[in-house]
mmCIF file with all atom_site columns, C-alpha atoms in Angstrom:
data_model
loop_
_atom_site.group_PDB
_atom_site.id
_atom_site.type_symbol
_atom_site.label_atom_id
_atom_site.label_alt_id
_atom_site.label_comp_id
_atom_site.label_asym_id
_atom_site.label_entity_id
_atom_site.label_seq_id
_atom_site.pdbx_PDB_ins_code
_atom_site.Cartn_x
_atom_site.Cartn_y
_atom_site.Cartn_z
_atom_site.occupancy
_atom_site.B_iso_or_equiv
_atom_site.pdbx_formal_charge
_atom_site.auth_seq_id
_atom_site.auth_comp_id
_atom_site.auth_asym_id
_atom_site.auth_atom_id
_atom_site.pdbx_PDB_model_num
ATOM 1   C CA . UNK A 1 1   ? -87.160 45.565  -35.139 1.00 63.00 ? 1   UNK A CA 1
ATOM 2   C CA . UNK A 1 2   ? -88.427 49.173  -35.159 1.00 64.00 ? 2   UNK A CA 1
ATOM 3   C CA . UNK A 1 3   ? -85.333 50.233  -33.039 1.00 66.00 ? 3   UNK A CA 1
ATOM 4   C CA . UNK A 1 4   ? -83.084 48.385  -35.941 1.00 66.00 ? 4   UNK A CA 1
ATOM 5   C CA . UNK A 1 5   ? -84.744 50.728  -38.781 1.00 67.00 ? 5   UNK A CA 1
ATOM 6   C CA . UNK A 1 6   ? -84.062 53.459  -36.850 1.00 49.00 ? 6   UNK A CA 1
ATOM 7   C CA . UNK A 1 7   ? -80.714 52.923  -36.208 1.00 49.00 ? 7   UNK A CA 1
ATOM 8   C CA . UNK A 1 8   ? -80.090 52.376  -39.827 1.00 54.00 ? 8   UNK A CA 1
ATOM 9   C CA . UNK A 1 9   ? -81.835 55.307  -40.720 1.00 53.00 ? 9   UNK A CA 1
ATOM 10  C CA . UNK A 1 10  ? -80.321 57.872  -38.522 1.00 52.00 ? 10  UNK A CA 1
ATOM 11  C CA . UNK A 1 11  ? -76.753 56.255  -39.687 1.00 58.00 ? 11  UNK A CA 1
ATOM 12  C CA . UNK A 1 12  ? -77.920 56.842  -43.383 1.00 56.00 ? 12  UNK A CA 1
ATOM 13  C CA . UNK A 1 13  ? -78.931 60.046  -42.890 1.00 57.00 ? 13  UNK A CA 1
ATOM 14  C CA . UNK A 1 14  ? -75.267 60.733  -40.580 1.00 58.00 ? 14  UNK A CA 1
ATOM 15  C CA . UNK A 1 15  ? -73.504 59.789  -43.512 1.00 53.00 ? 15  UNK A CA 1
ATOM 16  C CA . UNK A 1 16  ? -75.297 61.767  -46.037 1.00 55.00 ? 16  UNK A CA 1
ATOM 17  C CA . UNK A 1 17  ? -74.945 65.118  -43.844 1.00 53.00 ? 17  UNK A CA 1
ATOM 18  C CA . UNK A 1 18  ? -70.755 64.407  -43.589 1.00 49.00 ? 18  UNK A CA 1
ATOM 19  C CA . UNK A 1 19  ? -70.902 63.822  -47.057 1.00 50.00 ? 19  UNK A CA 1
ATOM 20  C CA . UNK A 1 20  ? -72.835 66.876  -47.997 1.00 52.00 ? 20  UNK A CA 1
ATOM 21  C CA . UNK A 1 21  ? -70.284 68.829  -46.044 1.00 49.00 ? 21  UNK A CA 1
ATOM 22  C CA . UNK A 1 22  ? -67.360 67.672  -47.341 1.00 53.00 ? 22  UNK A CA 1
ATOM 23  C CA . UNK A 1 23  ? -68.786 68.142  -50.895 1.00 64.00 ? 23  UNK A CA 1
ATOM 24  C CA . UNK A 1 24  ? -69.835 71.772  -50.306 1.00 90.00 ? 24  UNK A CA 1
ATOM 25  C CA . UNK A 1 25  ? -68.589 73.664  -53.344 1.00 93.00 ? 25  UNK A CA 1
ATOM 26  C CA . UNK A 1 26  ? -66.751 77.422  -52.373 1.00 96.00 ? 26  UNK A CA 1
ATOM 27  C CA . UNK A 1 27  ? -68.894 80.461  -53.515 1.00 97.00 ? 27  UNK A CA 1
ATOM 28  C CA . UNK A 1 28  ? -67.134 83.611  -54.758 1.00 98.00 ? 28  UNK A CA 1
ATOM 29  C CA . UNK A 1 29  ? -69.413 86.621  -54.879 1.00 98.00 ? 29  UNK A CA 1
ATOM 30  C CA . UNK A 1 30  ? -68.940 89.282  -57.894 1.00 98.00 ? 30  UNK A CA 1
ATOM 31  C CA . UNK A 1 31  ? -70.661 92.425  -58.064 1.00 98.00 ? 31  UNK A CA 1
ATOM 32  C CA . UNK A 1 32  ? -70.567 95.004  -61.180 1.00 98.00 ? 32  UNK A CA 1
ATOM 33  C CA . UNK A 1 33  ? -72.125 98.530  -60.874 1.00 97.00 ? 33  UNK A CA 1
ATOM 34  C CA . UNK A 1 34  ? -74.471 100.435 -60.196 1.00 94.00 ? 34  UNK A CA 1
ATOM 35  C CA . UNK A 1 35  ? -71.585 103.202 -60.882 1.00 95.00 ? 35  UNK A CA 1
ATOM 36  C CA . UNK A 1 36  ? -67.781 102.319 -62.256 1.00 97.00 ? 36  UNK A CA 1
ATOM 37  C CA . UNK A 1 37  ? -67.362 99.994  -59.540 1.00 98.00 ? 37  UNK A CA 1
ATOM 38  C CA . UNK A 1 38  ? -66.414 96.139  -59.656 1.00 98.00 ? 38  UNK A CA 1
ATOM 39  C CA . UNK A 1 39  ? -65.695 93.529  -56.990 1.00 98.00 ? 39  UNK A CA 1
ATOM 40  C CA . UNK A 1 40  ? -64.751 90.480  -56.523 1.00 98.00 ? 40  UNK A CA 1
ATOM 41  C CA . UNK A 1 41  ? -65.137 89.479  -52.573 1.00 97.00 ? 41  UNK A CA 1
ATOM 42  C CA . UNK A 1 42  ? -62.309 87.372  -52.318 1.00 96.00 ? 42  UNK A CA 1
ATOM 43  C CA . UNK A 1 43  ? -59.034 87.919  -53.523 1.00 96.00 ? 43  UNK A CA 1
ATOM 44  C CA . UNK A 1 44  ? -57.479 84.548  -53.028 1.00 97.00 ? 44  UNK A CA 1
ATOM 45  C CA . UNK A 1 45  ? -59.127 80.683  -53.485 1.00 97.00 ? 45  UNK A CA 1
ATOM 46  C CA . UNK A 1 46  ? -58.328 77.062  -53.527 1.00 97.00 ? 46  UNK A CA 1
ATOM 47  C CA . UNK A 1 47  ? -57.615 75.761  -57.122 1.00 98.00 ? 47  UNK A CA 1
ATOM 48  C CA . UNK A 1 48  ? -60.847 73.276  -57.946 1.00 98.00 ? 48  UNK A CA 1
ATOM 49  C CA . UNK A 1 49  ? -64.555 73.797  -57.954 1.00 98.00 ? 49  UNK A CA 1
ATOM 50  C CA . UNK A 1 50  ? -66.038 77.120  -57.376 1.00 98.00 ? 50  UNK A CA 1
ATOM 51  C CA . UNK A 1 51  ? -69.713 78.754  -57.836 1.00 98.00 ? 51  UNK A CA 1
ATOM 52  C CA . UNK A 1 52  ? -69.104 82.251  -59.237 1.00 98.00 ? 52  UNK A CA 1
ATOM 53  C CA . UNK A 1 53  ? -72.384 84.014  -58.225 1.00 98.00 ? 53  UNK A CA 1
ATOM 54  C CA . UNK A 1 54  ? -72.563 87.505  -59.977 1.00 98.00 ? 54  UNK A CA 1
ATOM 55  C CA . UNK A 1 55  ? -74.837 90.573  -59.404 1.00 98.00 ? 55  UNK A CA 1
ATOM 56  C CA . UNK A 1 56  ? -75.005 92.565  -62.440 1.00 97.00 ? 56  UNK A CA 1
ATOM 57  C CA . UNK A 1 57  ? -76.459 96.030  -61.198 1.00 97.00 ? 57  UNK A CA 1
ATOM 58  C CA . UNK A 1 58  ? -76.165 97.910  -64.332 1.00 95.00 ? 58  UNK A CA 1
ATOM 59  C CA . UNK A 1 59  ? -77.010 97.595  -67.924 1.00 95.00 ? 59  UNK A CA 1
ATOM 60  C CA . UNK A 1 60  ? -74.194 99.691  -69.176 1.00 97.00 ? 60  UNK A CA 1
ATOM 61  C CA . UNK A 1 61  ? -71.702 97.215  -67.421 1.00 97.00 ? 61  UNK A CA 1
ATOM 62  C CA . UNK A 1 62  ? -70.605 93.675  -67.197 1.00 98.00 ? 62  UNK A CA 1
ATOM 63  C CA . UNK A 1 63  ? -68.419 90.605  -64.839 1.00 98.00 ? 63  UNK A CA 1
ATOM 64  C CA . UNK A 1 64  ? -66.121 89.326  -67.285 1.00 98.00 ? 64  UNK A CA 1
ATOM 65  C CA . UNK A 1 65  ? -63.604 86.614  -65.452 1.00 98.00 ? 65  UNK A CA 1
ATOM 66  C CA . UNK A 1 66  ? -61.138 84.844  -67.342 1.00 98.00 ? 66  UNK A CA 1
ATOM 67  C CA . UNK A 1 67  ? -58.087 83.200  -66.891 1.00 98.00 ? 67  UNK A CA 1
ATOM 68  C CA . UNK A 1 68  ? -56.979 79.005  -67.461 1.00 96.00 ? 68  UNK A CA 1
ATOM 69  C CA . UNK A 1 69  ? -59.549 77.751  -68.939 1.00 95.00 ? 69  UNK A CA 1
ATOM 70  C CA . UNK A 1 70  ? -62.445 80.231  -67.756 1.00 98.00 ? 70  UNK A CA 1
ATOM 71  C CA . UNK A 1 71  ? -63.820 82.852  -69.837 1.00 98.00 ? 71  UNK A CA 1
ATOM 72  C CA . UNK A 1 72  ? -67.328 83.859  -68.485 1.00 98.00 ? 72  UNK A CA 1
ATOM 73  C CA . UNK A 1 73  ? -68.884 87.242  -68.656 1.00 97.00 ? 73  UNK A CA 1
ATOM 74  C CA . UNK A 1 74  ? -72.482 88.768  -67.486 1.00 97.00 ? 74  UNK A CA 1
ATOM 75  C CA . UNK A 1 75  ? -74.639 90.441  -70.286 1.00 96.00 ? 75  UNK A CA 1
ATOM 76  C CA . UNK A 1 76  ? -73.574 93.835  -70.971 1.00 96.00 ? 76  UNK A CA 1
ATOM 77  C CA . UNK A 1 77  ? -77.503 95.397  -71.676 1.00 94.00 ? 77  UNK A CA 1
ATOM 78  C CA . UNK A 1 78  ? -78.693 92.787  -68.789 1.00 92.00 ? 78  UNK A CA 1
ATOM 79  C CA . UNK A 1 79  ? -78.514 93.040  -65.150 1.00 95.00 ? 79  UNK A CA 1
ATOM 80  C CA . UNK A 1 80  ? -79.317 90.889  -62.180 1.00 96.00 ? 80  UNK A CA 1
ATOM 81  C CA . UNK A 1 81  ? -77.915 87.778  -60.585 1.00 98.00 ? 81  UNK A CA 1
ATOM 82  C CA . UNK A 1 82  ? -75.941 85.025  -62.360 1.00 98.00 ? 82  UNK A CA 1
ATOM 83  C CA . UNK A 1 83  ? -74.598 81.911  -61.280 1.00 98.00 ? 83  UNK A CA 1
ATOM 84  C CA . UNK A 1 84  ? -71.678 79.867  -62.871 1.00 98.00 ? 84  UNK A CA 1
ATOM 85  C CA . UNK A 1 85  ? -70.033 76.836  -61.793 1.00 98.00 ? 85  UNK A CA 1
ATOM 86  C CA . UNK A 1 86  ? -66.173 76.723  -62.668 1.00 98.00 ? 86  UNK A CA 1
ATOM 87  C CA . UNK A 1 87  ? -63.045 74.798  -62.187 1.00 98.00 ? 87  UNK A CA 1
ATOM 88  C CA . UNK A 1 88  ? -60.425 77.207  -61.395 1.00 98.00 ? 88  UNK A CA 1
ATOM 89  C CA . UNK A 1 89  ? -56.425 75.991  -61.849 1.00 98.00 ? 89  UNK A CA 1
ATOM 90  C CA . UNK A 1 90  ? -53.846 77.955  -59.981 1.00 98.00 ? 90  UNK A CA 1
ATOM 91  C CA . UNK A 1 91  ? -52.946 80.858  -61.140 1.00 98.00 ? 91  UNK A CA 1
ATOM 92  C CA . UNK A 1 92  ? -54.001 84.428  -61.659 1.00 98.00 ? 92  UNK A CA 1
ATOM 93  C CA . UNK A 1 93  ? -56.829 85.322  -63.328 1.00 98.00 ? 93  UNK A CA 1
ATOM 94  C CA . UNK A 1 94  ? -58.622 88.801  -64.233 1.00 98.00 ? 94  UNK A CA 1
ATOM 95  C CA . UNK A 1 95  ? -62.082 90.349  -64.141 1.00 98.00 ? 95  UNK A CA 1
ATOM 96  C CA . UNK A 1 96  ? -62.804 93.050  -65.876 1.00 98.00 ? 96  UNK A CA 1
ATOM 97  C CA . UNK A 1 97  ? -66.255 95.491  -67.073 1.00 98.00 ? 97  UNK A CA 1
ATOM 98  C CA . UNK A 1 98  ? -65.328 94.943  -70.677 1.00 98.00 ? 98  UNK A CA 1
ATOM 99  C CA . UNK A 1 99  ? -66.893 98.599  -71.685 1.00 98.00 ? 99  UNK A CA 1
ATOM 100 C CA . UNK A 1 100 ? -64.774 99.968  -69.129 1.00 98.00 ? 100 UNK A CA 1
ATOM 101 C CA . UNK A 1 101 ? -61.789 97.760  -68.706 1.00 97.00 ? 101 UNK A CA 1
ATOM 102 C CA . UNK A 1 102 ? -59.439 100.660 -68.332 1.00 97.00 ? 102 UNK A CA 1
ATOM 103 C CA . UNK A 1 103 ? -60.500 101.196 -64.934 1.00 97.00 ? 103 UNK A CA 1
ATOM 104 C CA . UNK A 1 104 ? -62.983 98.466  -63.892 1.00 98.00 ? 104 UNK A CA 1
ATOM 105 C CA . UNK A 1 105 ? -60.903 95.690  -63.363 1.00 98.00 ? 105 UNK A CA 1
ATOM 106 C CA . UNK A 1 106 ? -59.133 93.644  -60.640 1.00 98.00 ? 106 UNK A CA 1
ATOM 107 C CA . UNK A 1 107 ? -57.648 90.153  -60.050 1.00 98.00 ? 107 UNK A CA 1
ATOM 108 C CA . UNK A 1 108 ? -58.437 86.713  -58.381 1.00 98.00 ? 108 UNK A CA 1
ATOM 109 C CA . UNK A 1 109 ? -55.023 84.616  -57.184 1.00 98.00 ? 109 UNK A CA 1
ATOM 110 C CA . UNK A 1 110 ? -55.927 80.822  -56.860 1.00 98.00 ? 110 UNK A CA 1
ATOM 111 C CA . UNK A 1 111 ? -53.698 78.723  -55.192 1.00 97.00 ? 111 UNK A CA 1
#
């Protein structure tokens, strides 16, 4: 019987691992400042769910992203790290230091 429970249990917990990894949301990492400097990591993604995780370095500058249906943007007077969960549709979209969108800026291509 004990051998049984096991069984079951180790096929439970088999299951729940696959599932966690095939449910693993993609991370993009932004980073703004400290000087005139902005970055997103990658350049190109999968269209669907994404965790943007920011770190805002300086309080003169901010992580603005937008594009289809995202618009989300670090504190401009704040800094440190800040997470956002989007769904991204293919396409291009922008980010931008909105101070100094001149020449902060670049772009992410989902596909």
């Amino acid at each position: 019987m004990n051998r049984i429970r096991l069984v079951v249990v180790l096929a439970v917990l088999g299951l729940t691992l696959a599932v966690s990894a095939q449910a693993a949301v993609p991370r993009l990492t932004g980073t703004v400042g400290p000087g005139f400097t902005i970055t997103l990591k990658q350049k190109t993604v999968r269209a669907g769910k994404v965790t943007l995780v920011v770190s805002d370095r300086s309080s003169i500058h901010n992580f603005h992203l937008r594009g289809k249906g995202v618009n989300v943007r670090t504190s401009i007077t704040g800094s440190g790290t800040k997470r956002f969960t989007l769904t991204l549709q293919k396409g291009v979209y922008t980010f931008v230091c909105d101070p100094h969108a001149g020449v902060m800026h670049g772009t992410l291509r989902v596909t």
